[in-house]
Amino acid sequence: MNRARLTLSCFLAYFALSSTLAPIGILAEPAANALGASLAEVVRALGYFSIGTLAGAAAALWVLPRFRLRQLMIGTYALATFCLTGMGLFAADIAVISGLLLVVGLCLGVGLAQGALMISRLYDDEQRASMLVATDASFSLAGFLMASLSVYLLASSVRWDAVYLVIGFATFMVVLLAWSGDFSKVEALEQVADPTLERPRWPVPVWLLTFALFFYTLGQATLLTWLPAFGERELGLTASLAGSLVGNYWLGMFIGQLLTVGIVLRLGVSRMVVVGALGCFSLSLALIYLPSEMIQKQFLALLWGVANFGLLKCIISKASESFRLVPATLVSMMLLAASVGTALSPVLSSRIVESGGLGLGIEFAQFSLGLVAVFVLASVLVRTRD
């Protein structure tokens, strides 16, 4: 029972982060109208959440070994709940919104790393991989549910910031679960000195895959941020249909992750990474350029999500094949590269959209996803030659 309670807290940690990230593109235009600001200004403000998650991912490398996990989880998620409640009740100023979301991102970024650490300590080797894939599925399911809920609330004329109260309820549940849980098993394990912390030399394929991960999250976050506005203004979709493109993407990604384990066993990680990178790029093009008369945009968004499946974890798994003993810093550093891509997306893309319009922002996202395929293919070719 206690393990189930702690596991649920970890799943909710993934759920909360995805729930805050997923609806940014959907909420941006209603927020701009409510605040009397430009769309680009609001995207930058909401993007402070991604900057916070980046800071949280970096801070976790220092914080986790130094604090007790129970107190850390209670403290970070209590602070996140306070800020999310503030977002849902007092979000009337761009500067306040930016500051609140920065703190929320910092807390949830630390919490995400803590959740992965707790899962790795709660389960043995045979169960650990499936549970980590399940956390990814929780992340995608949250994206679908929260994007869909945001569209529904906006269509019902509810304030754009009300969705943050729902996310605040999820973080409050994490506090309650941590408060009532027994952390003795996950806290009793001592950190054993790891010789791989001496920064072993990373092979070229690992660096190529790290760049692939950076451009993957940069392209993904950019396309999801601007897709609702592009769909409404350039593709002629209604506001609800344009917003549902984001929800369908997350639903497709959830379905893809459920299928990932069996497909990886058949194809192998190398083929899976190549297929995923090429599929992600090609379907991002099809989503924008195929006419609606040929195939519905909502279905294409679903297929694009399926093509993304568990690409992030597969890229990390592919990188780990370059080592006989996987360095302790590999996963954390590659996840940090992914966080950098997500954090830079609103900053870079908002400037691009301001100077060249929505179309240029979408093309920037597609170019980034194209670079993912280039770096993945290069890593496979280099490894083959080696």
mmCIF file of C-alpha atoms in Angstrom, residues 91-385:
data_model
loop_
_atom_site.group_PDB
_atom_site.id
_atom_site.type_symbol
_atom_site.label_atom_id
_atom_site.label_comp_id
_atom_site.label_asym_id
_atom_site.label_seq_id
_atom_site.Cartn_x
_atom_site.Cartn_y
_atom_site.Cartn_z
ATOM 1 C CA ALA A 91 -3.239 36.305 -13.028
ATOM 2 C CA ALA A 92 -3.831 39.896 -14.177
ATOM 3 C CA ASP A 93 -0.308 41.116 -14.853
ATOM 4 C CA ILE A 94 2.371 39.810 -17.256
ATOM 5 C CA ALA A 95 5.174 40.226 -14.716
ATOM 6 C CA VAL A 96 3.247 38.380 -11.976
ATOM 7 C CA ILE A 97 2.369 35.554 -14.363
ATOM 8 C CA SER A 98 6.004 35.217 -15.435
ATOM 9 C CA GLY A 99 7.246 35.118 -11.839
ATOM 10 C CA LEU A 100 4.648 32.603 -10.640
ATOM 11 C CA LEU A 101 5.261 30.249 -13.564
ATOM 12 C CA LEU A 102 9.027 30.509 -13.103
ATOM 13 C CA VAL A 103 8.676 29.279 -9.511
ATOM 14 C CA VAL A 104 6.183 26.566 -10.526
ATOM 15 C CA GLY A 105 8.601 25.348 -13.211
ATOM 16 C CA LEU A 106 11.491 25.285 -10.743
ATOM 17 C CA CYS A 107 9.478 23.191 -8.259
ATOM 18 C CA LEU A 108 8.108 20.774 -10.842
ATOM 19 C CA GLY A 109 11.510 20.421 -12.522
ATOM 20 C CA VAL A 110 13.035 19.264 -9.246
ATOM 21 C CA GLY A 111 9.984 17.086 -8.589
ATOM 22 C CA LEU A 112 10.269 15.334 -11.948
ATOM 23 C CA ALA A 113 13.836 14.248 -11.232
ATOM 24 C CA GLN A 114 12.811 13.202 -7.733
ATOM 25 C CA GLY A 115 9.959 11.125 -9.140
ATOM 26 C CA ALA A 116 12.316 9.240 -11.473
ATOM 27 C CA LEU A 117 14.732 8.635 -8.591
ATOM 28 C CA MET A 118 11.983 7.290 -6.343
ATOM 29 C CA ILE A 119 10.691 4.939 -9.048
ATOM 30 C CA SER A 120 14.213 3.581 -9.553
ATOM 31 C CA ARG A 121 14.464 2.844 -5.819
ATOM 32 C CA LEU A 122 10.967 1.466 -5.336
ATOM 33 C CA TYR A 123 11.198 -1.174 -8.085
ATOM 34 C CA ASP A 124 13.750 -3.815 -9.017
ATOM 35 C CA ASP A 125 15.457 -4.124 -12.403
ATOM 36 C CA GLU A 126 12.713 -6.165 -14.085
ATOM 37 C CA GLN A 127 9.907 -3.801 -13.071
ATOM 38 C CA ARG A 128 11.818 -0.519 -13.264
ATOM 39 C CA ALA A 129 11.843 -0.140 -17.067
ATOM 40 C CA SER A 130 8.103 -0.730 -17.410
ATOM 41 C CA MET A 131 7.361 1.721 -14.598
ATOM 42 C CA LEU A 132 9.514 4.430 -16.196
ATOM 43 C CA VAL A 133 7.671 3.923 -19.496
ATOM 44 C CA ALA A 134 4.425 4.190 -17.528
ATOM 45 C CA THR A 135 5.510 7.569 -16.153
ATOM 46 C CA ASP A 136 6.017 8.731 -19.741
ATOM 47 C CA ALA A 137 2.500 7.519 -20.532
ATOM 48 C CA SER A 138 1.217 9.505 -17.558
ATOM 49 C CA PHE A 139 3.001 12.567 -18.957
ATOM 50 C CA SER A 140 1.315 12.178 -22.364
ATOM 51 C CA LEU A 141 -2.100 11.364 -20.908
ATOM 52 C CA ALA A 142 -1.927 14.541 -18.822
ATOM 53 C CA GLY A 143 -1.127 16.544 -21.961
ATOM 54 C CA PHE A 144 -4.196 15.169 -23.730
ATOM 55 C CA LEU A 145 -6.540 15.623 -20.778
ATOM 56 C CA MET A 146 -5.403 19.143 -19.909
ATOM 57 C CA ALA A 147 -5.384 20.332 -23.523
ATOM 58 C CA SER A 148 -8.911 18.965 -23.957
ATOM 59 C CA LEU A 149 -10.046 20.494 -20.671
ATOM 60 C CA SER A 150 -8.588 23.876 -21.654
ATOM 61 C CA VAL A 151 -10.505 23.841 -24.945
ATOM 62 C CA TYR A 152 -13.720 22.912 -23.101
ATOM 63 C CA LEU A 153 -13.316 25.594 -20.430
ATOM 64 C CA LEU A 154 -12.575 28.303 -22.988
ATOM 65 C CA ALA A 155 -15.567 27.229 -25.098
ATOM 66 C CA SER A 156 -17.677 27.500 -21.919
ATOM 67 C CA SER A 157 -16.481 31.099 -21.408
ATOM 68 C CA VAL A 158 -14.508 30.214 -18.268
ATOM 69 C CA ARG A 159 -11.492 32.398 -17.486
ATOM 70 C CA TRP A 160 -8.347 31.313 -19.321
ATOM 71 C CA ASP A 161 -6.364 30.923 -16.080
ATOM 72 C CA ALA A 162 -8.888 28.630 -14.345
ATOM 73 C CA VAL A 163 -7.057 25.562 -15.651
ATOM 74 C CA TYR A 164 -4.189 26.296 -13.249
ATOM 75 C CA LEU A 165 -6.504 25.614 -10.303
ATOM 76 C CA VAL A 166 -6.995 22.076 -11.639
ATOM 77 C CA ILE A 167 -3.224 21.601 -11.867
ATOM 78 C CA GLY A 168 -2.919 23.018 -8.351
ATOM 79 C CA PHE A 169 -5.234 20.265 -7.128
ATOM 80 C CA ALA A 170 -2.864 17.648 -8.605
ATOM 81 C CA THR A 171 0.165 19.184 -6.864
ATOM 82 C CA PHE A 172 -1.804 19.366 -3.610
ATOM 83 C CA MET A 173 -2.485 15.630 -3.906
ATOM 84 C CA VAL A 174 1.277 15.061 -4.187
ATOM 85 C CA VAL A 175 1.718 16.946 -0.891
ATOM 86 C CA LEU A 176 -0.920 14.784 0.819
ATOM 87 C CA LEU A 177 0.557 11.537 -0.521
ATOM 88 C CA ALA A 178 4.064 12.544 0.561
ATOM 89 C CA TRP A 179 2.815 13.630 3.988
ATOM 90 C CA SER A 180 1.141 10.269 4.595
ATOM 91 C CA GLY A 181 3.812 8.104 2.947
ATOM 92 C CA ASP A 182 6.702 6.177 4.468
ATOM 93 C CA PHE A 183 9.923 7.146 2.683
ATOM 94 C CA SER A 184 12.212 4.877 4.715
ATOM 95 C CA LYS A 185 12.882 2.531 1.773
ATOM 96 C CA VAL A 186 13.806 5.248 -0.718
ATOM 97 C CA GLU A 187 15.746 7.340 1.809
ATOM 98 C CA ALA A 188 17.651 4.501 3.467
ATOM 99 C CA LEU A 189 19.615 3.710 0.320
ATOM 100 C CA GLU A 190 22.970 5.418 0.593
ATOM 101 C CA GLN A 191 24.595 7.123 -2.334
ATOM 102 C CA VAL A 192 27.562 4.919 -3.240
ATOM 103 C CA ALA A 193 30.550 6.626 -4.831
ATOM 104 C CA ASP A 194 30.402 6.041 -8.569
ATOM 105 C CA PRO A 195 33.657 5.986 -10.516
ATOM 106 C CA THR A 196 31.793 7.078 -13.644
ATOM 107 C CA LEU A 197 31.359 10.520 -12.042
ATOM 108 C CA GLU A 198 34.922 11.225 -13.149
ATOM 109 C CA ARG A 199 33.456 12.455 -16.440
ATOM 110 C CA PRO A 200 34.416 9.680 -18.850
ATOM 111 C CA ARG A 201 34.950 10.725 -22.420
ATOM 112 C CA TRP A 202 31.717 10.586 -24.372
ATOM 113 C CA PRO A 203 31.920 9.021 -27.866
ATOM 114 C CA VAL A 204 30.863 11.103 -30.883
ATOM 115 C CA PRO A 205 27.511 9.266 -31.320
ATOM 116 C CA VAL A 206 26.484 10.246 -27.793
ATOM 117 C CA TRP A 207 27.118 13.929 -28.505
ATOM 118 C CA LEU A 208 25.151 13.633 -31.761
ATOM 119 C CA LEU A 209 22.224 12.074 -29.903
ATOM 120 C CA THR A 210 22.409 14.777 -27.236
ATOM 121 C CA PHE A 211 22.059 17.444 -29.939
ATOM 122 C CA ALA A 212 19.194 15.419 -31.419
ATOM 123 C CA LEU A 213 17.431 15.497 -28.054
ATOM 124 C CA PHE A 214 17.897 19.275 -27.780
ATOM 125 C CA PHE A 215 16.412 19.934 -31.236
ATOM 126 C CA TYR A 216 13.628 17.421 -30.608
ATOM 127 C CA THR A 217 12.242 19.273 -27.596
ATOM 128 C CA LEU A 218 12.913 22.652 -29.246
ATOM 129 C CA GLY A 219 10.913 21.665 -32.343
ATOM 130 C CA GLN A 220 8.190 19.847 -30.442
ATOM 131 C CA ALA A 221 7.551 22.674 -27.974
ATOM 132 C CA THR A 222 7.609 25.332 -30.712
ATOM 133 C CA LEU A 223 5.150 23.519 -32.971
ATOM 134 C CA LEU A 224 2.738 22.791 -30.119
ATOM 135 C CA THR A 225 2.926 26.404 -28.910
ATOM 136 C CA TRP A 226 2.015 28.032 -32.224
ATOM 137 C CA LEU A 227 -0.127 25.294 -33.795
ATOM 138 C CA PRO A 228 -3.485 26.465 -32.344
ATOM 139 C CA ALA A 229 -3.020 30.058 -33.533
ATOM 140 C CA PHE A 230 -1.696 28.880 -36.926
ATOM 141 C CA GLY A 231 -4.592 26.451 -37.332
ATOM 142 C CA GLU A 232 -7.145 29.158 -36.615
ATOM 143 C CA ARG A 233 -5.600 31.994 -38.631
ATOM 144 C CA GLU A 234 -3.908 30.186 -41.532
ATOM 145 C CA LEU A 235 -5.718 26.850 -41.886
ATOM 146 C CA GLY A 236 -9.223 28.233 -41.325
ATOM 147 C CA LEU A 237 -10.075 26.004 -38.359
ATOM 148 C CA THR A 238 -12.385 27.065 -35.567
ATOM 149 C CA ALA A 239 -10.772 27.919 -32.231
ATOM 150 C CA SER A 240 -11.939 24.647 -30.651
ATOM 151 C CA LEU A 241 -10.732 22.511 -33.577
ATOM 152 C CA ALA A 242 -7.379 24.316 -33.667
ATOM 153 C CA GLY A 243 -6.942 23.753 -29.932
ATOM 154 C CA SER A 244 -7.885 20.077 -30.269
ATOM 155 C CA LEU A 245 -4.844 19.533 -32.521
ATOM 156 C CA VAL A 246 -2.662 19.782 -29.410
ATOM 157 C CA GLY A 247 -4.893 17.395 -27.467
ATOM 158 C CA ASN A 248 -4.850 14.883 -30.316
ATOM 159 C CA TYR A 249 -1.053 15.042 -30.435
ATOM 160 C CA TRP A 250 -0.775 14.118 -26.752
ATOM 161 C CA LEU A 251 -3.370 11.359 -27.150
ATOM 162 C CA GLY A 252 -1.391 9.942 -30.073
ATOM 163 C CA MET A 253 1.824 10.112 -28.071
ATOM 164 C CA PHE A 254 0.113 8.256 -25.215
ATOM 165 C CA ILE A 255 -1.015 5.515 -27.610
ATOM 166 C CA GLY A 256 2.468 5.344 -29.133
ATOM 167 C CA GLN A 257 4.083 4.937 -25.724
ATOM 168 C CA LEU A 258 1.758 2.069 -24.855
ATOM 169 C CA LEU A 259 2.954 0.323 -28.030
ATOM 170 C CA THR A 260 6.623 1.221 -27.607
ATOM 171 C CA VAL A 261 7.777 -1.675 -25.437
ATOM 172 C CA GLY A 262 6.578 -4.411 -27.799
ATOM 173 C CA ILE A 263 7.770 -2.611 -30.938
ATOM 174 C CA VAL A 264 11.237 -1.955 -29.505
ATOM 175 C CA LEU A 265 11.619 -5.651 -28.737
ATOM 176 C CA ARG A 266 10.902 -6.442 -32.396
ATOM 177 C CA LEU A 267 12.786 -3.642 -34.175
ATOM 178 C CA GLY A 268 15.564 -2.878 -31.697
ATOM 179 C CA VAL A 269 16.436 0.546 -30.331
ATOM 180 C CA SER A 270 18.579 1.643 -33.308
ATOM 181 C CA ARG A 271 15.855 1.074 -35.893
ATOM 182 C CA MET A 272 13.211 2.492 -33.574
ATOM 183 C CA VAL A 273 15.119 5.742 -33.113
ATOM 184 C CA VAL A 274 15.605 6.174 -36.861
ATOM 185 C CA VAL A 275 11.966 5.360 -37.665
ATOM 186 C CA GLY A 276 10.774 7.695 -34.924
ATOM 187 C CA ALA A 277 12.975 10.631 -35.975
ATOM 188 C CA LEU A 278 11.978 10.330 -39.646
ATOM 189 C CA GLY A 279 8.303 9.812 -38.783
ATOM 190 C CA CYS A 280 8.235 12.766 -36.405
ATOM 191 C CA PHE A 281 9.716 15.093 -39.047
ATOM 192 C CA SER A 282 7.659 13.868 -42.017
ATOM 193 C CA LEU A 283 4.345 13.975 -40.162
ATOM 194 C CA SER A 284 5.076 17.507 -38.896
ATOM 195 C CA LEU A 285 5.246 18.484 -42.572
ATOM 196 C CA ALA A 286 2.109 16.525 -43.471
ATOM 197 C CA LEU A 287 0.178 18.135 -40.611
ATOM 198 C CA ILE A 288 0.730 21.599 -42.068
ATOM 199 C CA TYR A 289 0.914 21.085 -45.828
ATOM 200 C CA LEU A 290 -1.498 18.247 -46.652
ATOM 201 C CA PRO A 291 -4.885 19.744 -47.596
ATOM 202 C CA SER A 292 -7.774 19.078 -45.215
ATOM 203 C CA GLU A 293 -9.787 17.638 -48.090
ATOM 204 C CA MET A 294 -7.286 14.781 -48.322
ATOM 205 C CA ILE A 295 -7.035 13.924 -44.628
ATOM 206 C CA GLN A 296 -8.357 15.610 -41.494
ATOM 207 C CA LYS A 297 -5.923 17.706 -39.500
ATOM 208 C CA GLN A 298 -7.130 16.159 -36.235
ATOM 209 C CA PHE A 299 -6.218 12.686 -37.495
ATOM 210 C CA LEU A 300 -2.827 13.910 -38.715
ATOM 211 C CA ALA A 301 -2.135 15.424 -35.293
ATOM 212 C CA LEU A 302 -2.977 12.059 -33.739
ATOM 213 C CA LEU A 303 -0.604 10.269 -36.138
ATOM 214 C CA TRP A 304 2.136 12.807 -35.418
ATOM 215 C CA GLY A 305 1.773 12.062 -31.718
ATOM 216 C CA VAL A 306 1.972 8.306 -32.334
ATOM 217 C CA ALA A 307 5.162 8.851 -34.363
ATOM 218 C CA ASN A 308 6.736 10.612 -31.358
ATOM 219 C CA PHE A 309 5.885 7.628 -29.061
ATOM 220 C CA GLY A 310 8.774 7.275 -26.551
ATOM 221 C CA LEU A 311 11.384 8.909 -28.801
ATOM 222 C CA LEU A 312 13.028 10.823 -25.945
ATOM 223 C CA LYS A 313 13.651 7.709 -23.851
ATOM 224 C CA CYS A 314 14.665 5.707 -26.946
ATOM 225 C CA ILE A 315 17.321 8.300 -27.828
ATOM 226 C CA ILE A 316 18.713 8.078 -24.289
ATOM 227 C CA SER A 317 18.644 4.281 -24.486
ATOM 228 C CA LYS A 318 20.498 4.414 -27.798
ATOM 229 C CA ALA A 319 23.152 6.673 -26.281
ATOM 230 C CA SER A 320 23.661 4.274 -23.366
ATOM 231 C CA GLU A 321 24.681 1.538 -25.830
ATOM 232 C CA SER A 322 27.968 3.389 -26.338
ATOM 233 C CA PHE A 323 29.128 2.442 -22.821
ATOM 234 C CA ARG A 324 29.862 -0.867 -21.181
ATOM 235 C CA LEU A 325 29.116 0.817 -17.843
ATOM 236 C CA VAL A 326 26.619 3.653 -18.267
ATOM 237 C CA PRO A 327 27.912 6.872 -16.582
ATOM 238 C CA ALA A 328 25.742 8.156 -13.768
ATOM 239 C CA THR A 329 25.639 11.596 -15.436
ATOM 240 C CA LEU A 330 24.429 10.377 -18.841
ATOM 241 C CA VAL A 331 20.673 10.415 -18.231
ATOM 242 C CA SER A 332 20.663 13.605 -16.163
ATOM 243 C CA MET A 333 22.785 15.515 -18.689
ATOM 244 C CA MET A 334 20.716 14.356 -21.679
ATOM 245 C CA LEU A 335 17.502 15.299 -19.876
ATOM 246 C CA LEU A 336 19.094 18.659 -19.137
ATOM 247 C CA ALA A 337 19.742 19.115 -22.884
ATOM 248 C CA ALA A 338 16.075 18.333 -23.499
ATOM 249 C CA SER A 339 15.060 20.889 -20.861
ATOM 250 C CA VAL A 340 17.238 23.535 -22.544
ATOM 251 C CA GLY A 341 15.391 22.951 -25.821
ATOM 252 C CA THR A 342 12.003 23.303 -24.142
ATOM 253 C CA ALA A 343 13.096 26.442 -22.259
ATOM 254 C CA LEU A 344 14.539 28.178 -25.314
ATOM 255 C CA SER A 345 11.492 27.463 -27.470
ATOM 256 C CA PRO A 346 9.206 30.316 -26.322
ATOM 257 C CA VAL A 347 12.077 32.812 -26.243
ATOM 258 C CA LEU A 348 13.371 32.032 -29.743
ATOM 259 C CA SER A 349 10.066 31.281 -31.431
ATOM 260 C CA SER A 350 8.293 34.393 -30.139
ATOM 261 C CA ARG A 351 11.044 36.568 -31.666
ATOM 262 C CA ILE A 352 10.805 34.636 -34.930
ATOM 263 C CA VAL A 353 7.004 34.989 -35.058
ATOM 264 C CA GLU A 354 7.240 38.710 -34.272
ATOM 265 C CA SER A 355 9.638 39.258 -37.161
ATOM 266 C CA GLY A 356 8.304 36.803 -39.743
ATOM 267 C CA GLY A 357 4.797 35.719 -38.759
ATOM 268 C CA LEU A 358 3.242 32.456 -37.631
ATOM 269 C CA GLY A 359 4.307 30.597 -40.768
ATOM 270 C CA LEU A 360 7.974 31.246 -40.090
ATOM 271 C CA GLY A 361 7.552 30.019 -36.504
ATOM 272 C CA ILE A 362 6.040 26.751 -37.764
ATOM 273 C CA GLU A 363 8.853 26.347 -40.320
ATOM 274 C CA PHE A 364 11.435 26.899 -37.564
ATOM 275 C CA ALA A 365 9.834 24.035 -35.598
ATOM 276 C CA GLN A 366 9.869 21.755 -38.635
ATOM 277 C CA PHE A 367 13.508 22.644 -39.356
ATOM 278 C CA SER A 368 14.414 21.693 -35.777
ATOM 279 C CA LEU A 369 12.662 18.342 -36.138
ATOM 280 C CA GLY A 370 14.486 17.820 -39.418
ATOM 281 C CA LEU A 371 17.791 18.296 -37.592
ATOM 282 C CA VAL A 372 16.718 15.551 -35.166
ATOM 283 C CA ALA A 373 16.598 13.107 -38.085
ATOM 284 C CA VAL A 374 19.973 14.365 -39.340
ATOM 285 C CA PHE A 375 21.714 13.921 -35.977
ATOM 286 C CA VAL A 376 20.111 10.510 -35.351
ATOM 287 C CA LEU A 377 21.153 9.205 -38.767
ATOM 288 C CA ALA A 378 24.649 10.617 -38.276
ATOM 289 C CA SER A 379 24.973 8.866 -34.902
ATOM 290 C CA VAL A 380 23.977 5.532 -36.460
ATOM 291 C CA LEU A 381 26.429 5.955 -39.358
ATOM 292 C CA VAL A 382 29.303 6.948 -37.071
ATOM 293 C CA ARG A 383 28.653 4.008 -34.775
ATOM 294 C CA THR A 384 28.441 1.641 -37.759
ATOM 295 C CA ARG A 385 31.845 2.805 -39.031
#
